[in-house]
Amino acid sequence: MDLQPVRTRFAPSPTGRMHLGSARSALYPFLLARRTGGTFILRIEDTDRKRFVPGAEEELIEGLRWLGIEYDEGPDIGGPYGPYRQSERREIYHEHAWKLVERGHAFPCFCSPERLEQVRQQQIANKQNPRYDGACRDLDPDEARRRVRAGEKYVIRFKMPKEGSITVTDLLRGPITTDNAALDDSVLLKSDGMPTYHLAAMVDDHLMGITHVIRGSEWLPSLPLHAHVLRGFGWEEPVFVHLSVFLKPSGKGKMSKREAAEALKDGYSIFITDMKELGYIPEGVLNWIVLMGWGVPEDDIMTLDEMIARFDINHLTPSPAAVNFAKLDHFNGAHIRRLPTEDLAARIKPYFLREGLAVDDDLLLRIVPLIRERLVTLDDCLPFAAWFFRETVTPKPEELVAKGLTAAQSAEVARRACVILEALPEITPALAEPPLRAYVEQSGLSAGQVFGILRVAVTGQTVSPPLFESMEIVGKEKVLARLRAAIETLEAMK
RNA sequence: GCCCCCAUCGUCUAGAGGACCAGGACGCAGCCCUUUCAAGGCUAAAACCGGGGUUCGAAUCCCCGUGGGGGCACCA
């Protein structure tokens, strides 16, 4: 792979929440930039005031920060090519739109939206493709300029050649040739003075020195237009890479708002800030996303640094990918298991605090190794370990009764266990397991029956971290107290 | 309707004409381990969309068909 330093960008519009697609559109250019020792920038494409969503930019930035996708230049940190918010670059687009007019590649258009809509309806009725009818295309330049100066409302449209064709290359798909006749005189500068994407993105990518444009495949149909704009300015084309869309889990149809709501019902989300809330860690989310559209031969559990080392822009897949949440769980669990004890402890601590539990850090550090491989998401720490932080547990009486035994028999088991444990100087797996196993042996009961009673008595639940290690952490005194409480409960059941 | 893109196990993918009776991962099934739940180990089932070419040889190149996706705004 060519390792010349590149300049890439993530250019979202602040019109909604940051989702899977946004994250991947940021991740790939980021990886390419880091891989080549280049630069990655964040640019906000907020040229549509009607669709602007307050807080969207903040969520984007928060999402990127959480994921660990750091940009070198951006609206909040500045940089040598600013401003990085398109709404702050109006004059630049205005100037460039007119430059294109001067060069004969664009023209001012005074058609009203009403007339345009009427034309469109007419064309649809006649089964023609809806497109601009060229009314202002050949207006006398001086006349047009005079009307503009007189304050008449206008837009600037690209003057698409009527004949010929244009060939543009997408890195993943190869050269794509399109007849100019199939292209429209698209609007570049809107009547409110703001540019459309077609102008703004091309101007900014050029002015900001972007070498590789990595974006969603929804832009593929307008790639020929973009090439025309670029050539109209006489600019060199960047490398274009169009990413495939995400399909819904069934693979039938693309991910939609409705599908996002569907996912939420199953405890999943396509929104980045939700994932954090649901207990996913950035390492897991990143690993999941990076592999939708890219593949590695083996060892697909990777950290961000490992991704950077292995990333190859030439090997992305151009075909659409169905979202698979089971795989997200797998990657998340795998990365949780890789986390050092202190790190994992720090990440799960907030979940206990949120439950109103007083967390002792030393205790937490001893618990982590017991639950680490049981966590799929961080919040799984609660069902497995919240009871460690409670003074007492309240087992359900019926759960204290072992399968195949009566309450009285279960009480007897608890009593015998109590006697055995009481005789020990302290409870450790090494000290407690042999005598309890010996008891299992001579009692004729199964290990599951005996340990099951102890588990419920000590932890208050049927599913828990390993019993002996748990009892060691709880301590002899509390274990015995809980066993006695269980015996009482059992006896009261008679 | 018109234009464009895509096509390997259920899913994500490896594959750059011979190294492929197609490899990995998730999921699924079985077994092992086991005090619960996990994790881990082992095993299994599972794919080159169809048809034509090109070539000594095609998952890989070309054409057609089919299927899927995207786009046709003074939205991005």
Coordinates of C-alpha atoms (C1' of nucleotides) in Angstrom, one line a residue:
Chain A
M1 CA 0.0 0.0 0.0
D2 CA 1.1 3.5 -0.9
L3 CA 2.1 5.2 2.4
Q4 CA 2.4 8.8 1.2
P5 CA 0.9 11.0 4.0
V6 CA -2.7 11.7 3.1
R7 CA -5.1 14.3 4.2
T8 CA -8.6 12.9 4.9
R9 CA -11.7 14.2 6.4
F10 CA -15.0 13.3 8.1
A11 CA -17.6 15.8 6.9
P12 CA -20.9 15.1 8.6
S13 CA -23.9 17.4 8.5
P14 CA -25.4 18.2 12.0
T15 CA -28.9 17.1 11.1
G16 CA -29.3 14.1 13.3
R17 CA -27.7 11.7 15.7
M18 CA -24.4 10.0 15.2
H19 CA -25.0 6.4 14.1
L20 CA -23.1 3.4 12.8
G21 CA -22.7 4.8 9.3
S22 CA -21.3 8.1 10.6
A23 CA -18.9 6.3 12.8
R24 CA -17.5 4.2 10.0
S25 CA -17.4 7.2 7.7
A26 CA -15.1 8.8 10.3
L27 CA -13.2 5.7 11.2
Y28 CA -11.9 4.7 7.7
P29 CA -10.4 8.1 6.8
F30 CA -9.0 8.3 10.3
L31 CA -7.3 5.0 9.9
L32 CA -5.9 5.9 6.5
A33 CA -4.5 9.2 7.9
R34 CA -2.9 7.5 10.9
R35 CA -1.6 4.6 8.8
T36 CA 0.2 7.0 6.4
G37 CA 1.3 9.5 9.0
G38 CA -1.1 12.0 7.4
T39 CA -3.8 14.3 8.7
F40 CA -7.4 13.7 9.6
I41 CA -9.8 16.6 9.9
L42 CA -13.4 17.2 11.0
R43 CA -15.5 19.5 8.9
I44 CA -19.1 20.4 9.7
E45 CA -21.4 20.6 6.7
D46 CA -24.1 22.9 8.0
T47 CA -25.2 24.6 4.9
D48 CA -28.9 23.7 5.3
R49 CA -30.3 25.9 8.0
K50 CA -33.7 24.3 7.7
R51 CA -32.4 20.9 8.7
F52 CA -30.0 22.1 11.4
V53 CA -30.4 20.2 14.7
P54 CA -29.1 21.9 17.8
G55 CA -26.7 19.8 19.7
A56 CA -25.9 17.5 16.8
E57 CA -22.4 18.8 16.4
E58 CA -21.7 18.3 20.0
E59 CA -23.0 14.7 19.9
L60 CA -20.7 14.1 16.9
I61 CA -17.7 15.4 18.7
E62 CA -18.6 13.5 21.8
G63 CA -19.0 10.3 19.8
L64 CA -15.7 10.7 18.1
R65 CA -14.0 11.4 21.4
W66 CA -15.5 8.4 23.0
L67 CA -14.5 6.1 20.2
G68 CA -11.0 7.5 20.2
I69 CA -11.1 8.9 16.7
E70 CA -9.0 12.0 17.1
Y71 CA -8.9 14.7 14.5
D72 CA -6.0 17.0 13.9
E73 CA -8.1 20.0 12.7
G74 CA -11.7 20.8 13.3
P75 CA -14.2 23.4 14.3
D76 CA -13.5 23.3 18.0
I77 CA -9.7 23.0 17.8
G78 CA -9.0 25.1 14.7
G79 CA -6.2 24.5 12.2
P80 CA -4.5 26.1 9.2
Y81 CA -7.3 25.6 6.8
G82 CA -10.3 26.9 8.8
P83 CA -12.9 27.8 9.4
Y84 CA -14.1 24.2 9.6
R85 CA -17.8 24.9 9.7
Q86 CA -19.3 25.6 6.3
S87 CA -21.8 28.1 7.5
E88 CA -18.7 30.3 8.3
R89 CA -17.3 30.0 4.8
R90 CA -20.2 31.7 2.8
E91 CA -18.0 34.2 1.0
I92 CA -15.6 31.5 -0.1
Y93 CA -18.4 29.6 -1.9
H94 CA -20.0 32.8 -3.3
E95 CA -16.7 33.8 -4.8
H96 CA -16.1 30.4 -6.2
A97 CA -19.5 30.0 -7.7
W98 CA -19.0 33.2 -9.6
K99 CA -15.6 32.1 -10.7
L100 CA -17.2 29.1 -12.3
V101 CA -19.7 31.5 -14.0
E102 CA -16.8 33.5 -15.4
R103 CA -15.2 30.4 -16.6
G104 CA -18.3 29.5 -18.5
H105 CA -19.1 26.4 -16.4
A106 CA -22.1 27.9 -14.5
F107 CA -24.8 30.4 -14.9
P108 CA -27.2 32.4 -12.7
C109 CA -30.8 31.2 -12.8
F110 CA -33.8 33.3 -11.9
C111 CA -36.5 30.6 -12.1
S112 CA -38.9 30.6 -9.2
P113 CA -39.3 27.4 -7.2
E114 CA -43.0 27.4 -8.2
R115 CA -42.2 27.4 -11.9
L116 CA -39.6 24.7 -11.4
E117 CA -42.1 22.6 -9.6
Q118 CA -44.6 23.1 -12.4
V119 CA -42.1 22.0 -15.0
R120 CA -41.2 19.0 -12.9
Q121 CA -44.8 17.9 -12.6
Q122 CA -45.3 18.3 -16.4
Q123 CA -42.2 16.2 -17.1
I124 CA -43.4 13.5 -14.8
A125 CA -46.8 13.5 -16.4
N126 CA -45.1 13.1 -19.8
K127 CA -43.0 10.3 -18.4
Q128 CA -39.9 12.3 -18.9
N129 CA -37.0 12.5 -16.4
P130 CA -37.5 15.5 -14.1
R131 CA -34.7 17.9 -14.7
Y132 CA -34.0 21.6 -15.2
D133 CA -35.4 22.8 -18.5
G134 CA -32.6 25.3 -19.2
A135 CA -34.7 28.4 -19.2
C136 CA -31.9 30.6 -17.9
R137 CA -29.0 28.7 -19.3
D138 CA -28.4 30.9 -22.2
L139 CA -29.3 34.2 -20.8
D140 CA -27.1 37.1 -21.9
P141 CA -24.3 37.3 -19.3
D142 CA -24.5 41.1 -19.0
E143 CA -28.2 41.0 -18.7
A144 CA -28.0 38.3 -16.0
R145 CA -25.4 40.3 -14.1
R146 CA -27.6 43.4 -14.3
R147 CA -30.6 41.5 -12.8
V148 CA -28.4 40.1 -10.0
R149 CA -27.2 43.6 -9.2
A150 CA -30.7 44.8 -9.3
G151 CA -31.4 42.5 -6.4
E152 CA -33.3 39.8 -8.1
K153 CA -33.4 36.4 -6.4
Y154 CA -31.1 33.9 -8.1
V155 CA -29.3 30.6 -7.8
I156 CA -26.2 29.5 -9.6
R157 CA -26.4 26.3 -11.6
F158 CA -23.7 24.2 -13.1
K159 CA -23.7 24.4 -16.9
M160 CA -23.6 20.7 -17.8
P161 CA -22.3 20.0 -21.3
K162 CA -25.0 18.7 -23.6
E163 CA -22.8 16.1 -25.2
G164 CA -19.9 13.9 -24.5
S165 CA -19.2 11.8 -21.4
I166 CA -17.1 11.9 -18.3
T167 CA -15.1 9.2 -16.7
V168 CA -14.3 9.2 -13.0
T169 CA -12.6 6.6 -10.9
D170 CA -13.7 5.2 -7.6
L171 CA -10.9 3.4 -5.9
L172 CA -12.9 0.3 -5.1
R173 CA -15.0 0.2 -8.3
G174 CA -12.7 1.4 -11.1
P175 CA -13.5 3.9 -13.8
I176 CA -17.2 4.9 -14.2
T177 CA -18.3 6.6 -17.4
T178 CA -21.4 8.7 -17.6
D179 CA -23.0 10.4 -20.5
N180 CA -23.3 14.2 -19.8
A181 CA -26.7 14.1 -21.4
A182 CA -27.9 12.1 -18.4
L183 CA -26.6 14.8 -16.0
D184 CA -28.5 17.9 -14.8
D185 CA -27.7 21.6 -14.4
S186 CA -27.6 21.2 -10.7
V187 CA -27.8 24.1 -8.3
L188 CA -24.4 25.0 -6.8
L189 CA -25.4 28.2 -4.9
K190 CA -28.8 28.5 -3.3
S191 CA -30.9 31.7 -3.3
D192 CA -30.1 32.2 0.4
G193 CA -26.5 32.5 -0.6
M194 CA -25.5 29.2 0.9
P195 CA -23.8 26.6 -1.3
T196 CA -25.2 23.1 -2.0
Y197 CA -23.1 20.1 -1.1
H198 CA -21.9 19.8 -4.7
L199 CA -20.1 23.1 -4.5
A200 CA -19.2 23.3 -0.9
A201 CA -17.7 19.9 -0.6
M202 CA -15.6 20.2 -3.7
V203 CA -14.4 23.7 -2.8
D204 CA -13.5 22.7 0.7
D205 CA -11.9 19.4 -0.2
H206 CA -9.7 21.3 -2.6
L207 CA -8.9 24.2 -0.4
M208 CA -8.2 22.0 2.6
G209 CA -5.9 19.8 0.6
I210 CA -7.9 16.6 0.9
T211 CA -6.2 13.8 -1.0
H212 CA -8.7 11.0 -0.3
V213 CA -12.4 11.6 -0.2
I214 CA -14.0 8.7 1.7
R215 CA -17.8 9.0 1.8
G216 CA -21.1 7.1 1.6
S217 CA -22.2 5.5 -1.6
E218 CA -25.2 7.7 -1.8
W219 CA -22.8 10.2 -3.4
L220 CA -21.9 7.8 -6.2
P221 CA -24.6 9.1 -8.6
S222 CA -23.3 12.6 -8.2
L223 CA -19.7 11.7 -8.6
P224 CA -19.7 12.7 -12.3
L225 CA -21.1 16.1 -11.4
H226 CA -18.4 16.6 -8.8
A227 CA -15.8 15.7 -11.3
H228 CA -17.2 18.3 -13.7
V229 CA -17.1 20.9 -11.0
L230 CA -13.5 20.1 -10.1
R231 CA -12.5 20.2 -13.7
G232 CA -14.4 23.4 -14.2
F233 CA -12.1 25.0 -11.6
G234 CA -9.1 23.3 -13.2
W235 CA -8.4 21.4 -10.0
E236 CA -6.8 18.0 -9.5
E237 CA -9.2 15.2 -8.4
P238 CA -8.7 13.5 -5.1
V239 CA -9.0 9.8 -4.8
F240 CA -12.6 8.9 -4.3
V241 CA -13.7 6.0 -2.1
H242 CA -17.4 5.3 -1.8
L243 CA -18.5 3.2 1.2
S244 CA -21.4 0.8 0.9
V245 CA -24.6 1.3 3.0
F246 CA -25.6 -0.7 6.0
L247 CA -28.6 -3.0 5.6
K248 CA -30.9 -4.0 8.3
P249 CA -30.2 -7.3 10.2
S250 CA -32.3 -9.3 7.8
G251 CA -30.3 -8.0 4.9
K252 CA -33.5 -6.9 3.2
G253 CA -33.4 -3.2 2.8
K254 CA -31.2 -0.5 4.3
M255 CA -31.0 0.5 8.0
S256 CA -33.8 3.0 8.7
K257 CA -35.3 4.9 11.6
R258 CA -37.9 2.3 11.9
E259 CA -35.3 -0.4 12.1
A260 CA -33.3 1.6 14.6
A261 CA -36.4 1.5 16.9
E262 CA -36.7 -2.2 16.3
A263 CA -33.1 -2.7 17.5
L264 CA -33.8 -0.8 20.6
K265 CA -36.5 -3.2 21.6
D266 CA -33.8 -6.0 21.7
G267 CA -31.5 -3.9 23.7
Y268 CA -29.4 -2.7 20.8
S269 CA -28.9 0.6 19.2
I270 CA -27.3 2.0 16.0
F271 CA -26.5 5.3 17.8
I272 CA -23.1 5.8 19.2
T273 CA -24.1 7.6 22.4
D274 CA -26.7 4.9 23.1
M275 CA -24.1 2.2 22.8
K276 CA -22.1 3.8 25.6
E277 CA -25.2 3.9 27.7
L278 CA -25.9 0.3 27.0
G279 CA -22.6 -0.8 28.4
Y280 CA -20.6 -1.2 25.2
I281 CA -17.0 -0.1 25.2
P282 CA -15.4 1.8 22.4
E283 CA -12.9 -1.0 21.6
G284 CA -15.8 -3.4 21.0
V285 CA -17.9 -1.0 18.9
L286 CA -14.9 0.0 16.8
N287 CA -13.9 -3.6 16.1
W288 CA -17.4 -4.4 15.1
I289 CA -17.8 -1.4 12.8
V290 CA -14.4 -1.7 11.2
L291 CA -15.1 -5.2 10.0
M292 CA -18.3 -4.2 8.2
G293 CA -16.9 -3.3 4.9
W294 CA -13.4 -4.5 5.5
G295 CA -11.9 -8.0 6.1
V296 CA -8.8 -9.5 7.6
P297 CA -7.7 -13.0 7.0
E298 CA -7.5 -14.0 10.7
D299 CA -7.2 -12.6 14.2
D300 CA -10.0 -10.2 13.9
I301 CA -10.0 -9.0 17.5
M302 CA -8.2 -5.7 17.1
T303 CA -7.6 -2.5 19.1
L304 CA -7.5 0.8 17.3
D305 CA -3.7 0.7 17.1
E306 CA -3.8 -2.7 15.5
M307 CA -6.4 -1.5 13.0
I308 CA -4.2 1.4 12.1
A309 CA -1.3 -1.0 11.5
R310 CA -3.3 -3.3 9.3
F311 CA -5.7 -1.0 7.5
D312 CA -5.6 -1.0 3.7
I313 CA -7.9 1.4 1.9
N314 CA -7.6 -0.7 -1.3
H315 CA -9.2 -3.7 0.3
L316 CA -12.6 -2.3 1.4
T317 CA -15.6 -4.1 0.1
P318 CA -18.0 -2.2 -2.2
S319 CA -21.0 -4.3 -1.4
P320 CA -23.6 -3.5 1.2
A321 CA -23.3 -5.1 4.7
A322 CA -26.1 -6.3 7.0
V323 CA -25.9 -5.2 10.6
N324 CA -25.3 -8.1 13.0
F325 CA -25.8 -7.2 16.7
A326 CA -24.8 -10.6 17.9
K327 CA -21.3 -9.9 16.6
L328 CA -21.2 -6.6 18.4
D329 CA -21.8 -8.6 21.7
H330 CA -19.0 -10.9 20.7
F331 CA -16.5 -8.2 20.1
N332 CA -17.5 -6.3 23.1
G333 CA -17.1 -9.3 25.4
A334 CA -13.8 -10.1 23.8
H335 CA -12.4 -6.7 24.4
I336 CA -13.7 -6.6 28.0
R337 CA -11.8 -9.8 28.7
R338 CA -8.7 -8.2 27.3
L339 CA -8.9 -5.2 29.7
P340 CA -6.4 -5.0 32.6
T341 CA -8.1 -5.4 36.0
E342 CA -7.7 -1.7 37.1
D343 CA -9.0 -0.5 33.8
L344 CA -12.1 -2.7 33.9
A345 CA -12.7 -1.8 37.5
A346 CA -12.7 1.8 36.7
R347 CA -15.2 1.3 33.9
I348 CA -17.7 -0.7 35.8
K349 CA -17.5 1.3 39.0
P350 CA -20.0 4.0 37.8
Y351 CA -22.6 1.3 37.3
F352 CA -22.5 0.3 41.0
L353 CA -22.5 3.9 42.1
R354 CA -25.5 4.6 39.9
E355 CA -27.3 1.8 41.9
G356 CA -26.6 3.7 45.0
L357 CA -24.0 1.2 46.2
A358 CA -21.0 2.2 48.2
V359 CA -18.0 0.9 46.2
D360 CA -14.8 -0.1 48.1
D361 CA -12.0 0.1 45.5
D362 CA -10.0 -2.8 47.0
L363 CA -13.1 -5.0 47.1
L364 CA -13.9 -4.0 43.5
L365 CA -10.4 -5.0 42.4
R366 CA -10.8 -8.4 43.9
I367 CA -14.2 -8.9 42.2
V368 CA -13.2 -8.0 38.7
P369 CA -11.2 -11.2 37.9
L370 CA -14.2 -13.2 39.0
I371 CA -16.7 -11.5 36.6
R372 CA -14.5 -10.4 33.7
E373 CA -15.2 -13.3 31.4
R374 CA -18.9 -13.2 32.2
L375 CA -19.5 -9.7 30.9
V376 CA -20.9 -9.0 27.5
T377 CA -21.6 -5.4 28.3
L378 CA -20.3 -3.4 31.2
D379 CA -23.7 -3.2 32.9
D380 CA -23.7 -7.0 33.2
C381 CA -21.5 -6.3 36.3
L382 CA -24.7 -5.5 38.2
P383 CA -26.4 -8.9 38.1
F384 CA -23.1 -10.7 38.8
A385 CA -21.6 -8.5 41.5
A386 CA -23.9 -5.9 42.9
W387 CA -24.6 -8.3 45.9
F388 CA -21.0 -8.0 46.9
F389 CA -21.6 -4.5 48.0
R390 CA -24.7 -5.2 50.0
E391 CA -24.7 -5.8 53.8
T392 CA -27.2 -8.6 53.6
V393 CA -28.8 -10.7 50.9
T394 CA -32.4 -12.0 50.7
P395 CA -32.6 -15.3 48.9
K396 CA -35.9 -16.4 47.6
P397 CA -36.9 -19.3 50.0
E398 CA -37.8 -21.6 47.2
E399 CA -34.4 -21.1 45.6
L400 CA -32.7 -22.2 48.8
V401 CA -34.3 -25.6 48.4
A402 CA -32.0 -27.8 46.2
K403 CA -33.4 -29.7 43.4
G404 CA -34.7 -33.2 44.6
L405 CA -34.5 -32.2 48.2
T406 CA -37.0 -31.0 50.8
A407 CA -36.6 -27.7 52.7
A408 CA -35.7 -29.8 55.8
Q409 CA -33.0 -31.7 53.9
S410 CA -31.6 -28.5 52.4
A411 CA -31.5 -26.9 55.9
E412 CA -29.5 -29.9 57.0
V413 CA -27.0 -29.4 54.2
A414 CA -26.6 -25.8 55.2
R415 CA -26.1 -26.7 58.8
R416 CA -23.4 -29.2 57.9
A417 CA -21.7 -26.7 55.6
C418 CA -21.8 -24.2 58.4
V419 CA -20.1 -26.5 60.8
I420 CA -17.4 -27.3 58.2
L421 CA -16.7 -23.7 57.4
E422 CA -16.8 -22.6 61.0
A423 CA -13.9 -24.9 61.7
L424 CA -11.7 -23.2 59.2
P425 CA -9.4 -20.3 60.2
E426 CA -10.6 -18.5 57.1
I427 CA -12.5 -19.2 54.0
T428 CA -10.3 -19.7 50.9
P429 CA -10.9 -22.0 47.9
A430 CA -7.9 -24.1 49.0
L431 CA -9.2 -24.5 52.5
A432 CA -12.9 -24.7 52.0
E433 CA -13.2 -26.9 48.9
P434 CA -11.7 -30.2 50.1
P435 CA -13.8 -30.6 53.2
L436 CA -17.0 -29.5 51.4
R437 CA -16.2 -32.0 48.6
A438 CA -15.6 -34.7 51.2
Y439 CA -19.0 -33.9 52.6
V440 CA -20.6 -34.1 49.2
E441 CA -19.0 -37.4 48.8
Q442 CA -20.2 -39.0 52.0
S443 CA -23.7 -37.4 51.9
G444 CA -24.5 -39.0 48.6
L445 CA -25.7 -35.7 47.3
S446 CA -24.5 -34.1 44.1
A447 CA -22.1 -31.2 44.0
G448 CA -24.7 -29.2 42.3
Q449 CA -27.2 -29.7 45.1
V450 CA -24.8 -28.8 47.9
F451 CA -23.0 -25.9 46.2
G452 CA -26.3 -24.7 44.9
I453 CA -27.7 -24.2 48.4
L454 CA -24.5 -22.5 49.5
R455 CA -24.6 -20.2 46.4
V456 CA -28.1 -19.0 47.0
A457 CA -27.6 -18.6 50.7
V458 CA -24.4 -16.6 50.3
T459 CA -25.0 -14.6 47.2
G460 CA -28.8 -14.5 47.2
Q461 CA -29.0 -15.6 43.6
T462 CA -28.8 -18.8 41.6
V463 CA -26.3 -17.4 39.1
S464 CA -23.1 -15.9 40.5
P465 CA -19.4 -15.8 40.1
P466 CA -17.5 -18.9 41.3
L467 CA -18.7 -19.9 44.8
F468 CA -15.4 -20.4 46.7
E469 CA -13.7 -17.3 45.4
S470 CA -16.9 -15.4 46.1
M471 CA -17.0 -16.7 49.7
E472 CA -13.4 -15.8 50.2
I473 CA -14.1 -12.2 49.2
V474 CA -17.2 -12.0 51.3
G475 CA -15.3 -13.3 54.4
K476 CA -15.9 -16.0 56.9
E477 CA -18.0 -14.0 59.3
K478 CA -20.6 -12.8 56.7
V479 CA -20.7 -16.2 55.0
L480 CA -21.6 -17.9 58.3
A481 CA -24.2 -15.2 59.1
R482 CA -25.8 -15.7 55.7
L483 CA -25.8 -19.5 56.1
R484 CA -27.5 -19.2 59.4
A485 CA -30.1 -16.8 58.0
A486 CA -30.7 -19.3 55.3
I487 CA -31.1 -22.2 57.8
E488 CA -33.7 -20.1 59.6
T489 CA -35.6 -19.4 56.4
L490 CA -35.5 -23.0 55.4
E491 CA -36.7 -24.2 58.8
A492 CA -39.6 -21.7 58.7
M493 CA -40.7 -23.3 55.4
K494 CA -41.7 -26.6 57.1
Chain B
rG1 C1' -39.9 5.4 -15.1
rC2 C1' -34.7 6.7 -15.9
rC3 C1' -29.5 6.5 -14.2
rC4 C1' -25.7 4.2 -11.3
rC5 C1' -23.5 0.5 -8.0
rC6 C1' -23.2 -4.4 -6.0
rA7 C1' -23.3 -10.1 -5.9
rU8 C1' -18.4 -16.2 -1.8
rC9 C1' -21.5 -20.3 4.1
rG10 C1' -27.8 -17.6 7.6
rU11 C1' -24.4 -13.0 8.7
rC12 C1' -19.5 -10.2 8.3
rU13 C1' -15.6 -11.5 5.2
rA14 C1' -10.4 -13.9 3.0
rG15 C1' -9.6 -14.6 -2.1
rA16 C1' -5.8 -9.8 -7.2
rG17 C1' -6.5 -16.7 -13.3
rG18 C1' -3.3 -22.3 -11.3
rA19 C1' -1.2 -22.4 -3.9
rC20 C1' -9.2 -23.4 -3.3
rC21 C1' -12.9 -30.7 -3.5
rA22 C1' -12.8 -22.2 -1.2
rG23 C1' -9.9 -20.0 4.6
rG24 C1' -11.3 -17.1 9.2
rA25 C1' -15.1 -14.9 12.5
rC26 C1' -20.2 -14.5 14.5
rG27 C1' -24.3 -17.5 15.1
rC28 C1' -26.1 -22.6 15.3
rA29 C1' -25.4 -28.1 16.8
rG30 C1' -22.5 -31.8 19.4
rC31 C1' -18.5 -33.1 22.8
rC32 C1' -14.8 -31.9 26.7
rC33 C1' -14.1 -28.8 31.1
rU34 C1' -17.6 -27.7 35.2
rU35 C1' -20.7 -25.9 41.9
rU36 C1' -24.3 -21.9 38.6
rC37 C1' -23.5 -18.5 34.6
rA38 C1' -19.7 -17.7 31.5
rA39 C1' -15.0 -18.2 29.3
rG40 C1' -11.9 -21.8 27.0
rG41 C1' -10.8 -26.3 24.0
rC42 C1' -12.3 -29.8 20.2
rU43 C1' -15.7 -31.4 16.3
rA44 C1' -19.7 -30.8 12.8
rA45 C1' -23.2 -28.6 9.3
rA46 C1' -22.9 -24.4 6.1
rA47 C1' -21.2 -20.5 0.2
rC48 C1' -18.5 -19.1 -5.1
rC49 C1' -26.8 -16.3 -7.8
rG50 C1' -28.0 -18.4 -13.1
rG51 C1' -26.5 -18.8 -18.2
rG52 C1' -23.1 -17.9 -21.9
rG53 C1' -18.1 -16.8 -23.3
rU54 C1' -12.3 -15.9 -22.9
rU55 C1' -8.3 -19.4 -21.3
rC56 C1' -4.6 -25.4 -21.1
rG57 C1' -7.0 -23.7 -16.5
rA58 C1' -12.2 -19.0 -13.8
rA59 C1' -14.7 -17.7 -7.2
rU60 C1' -11.3 -14.4 -9.8
rC61 C1' -11.7 -11.6 -16.7
rC62 C1' -16.0 -10.3 -20.4
rC63 C1' -21.4 -10.3 -21.9
rC64 C1' -26.5 -11.3 -20.7
rG65 C1' -30.1 -12.5 -17.2
rU66 C1' -31.8 -12.4 -12.2
rG67 C1' -31.6 -10.6 -7.4
rG68 C1' -30.3 -6.7 -4.0
rG69 C1' -29.0 -1.6 -3.0
rG70 C1' -28.5 3.6 -4.1
rG71 C1' -29.7 8.1 -6.7
rC72 C1' -32.9 11.3 -9.7
rA73 C1' -34.2 18.7 -4.5
rC74 C1' -32.5 25.9 -3.9
rC75 C1' -31.1 18.1 1.6
rA76 C1' -26.7 16.5 2.8

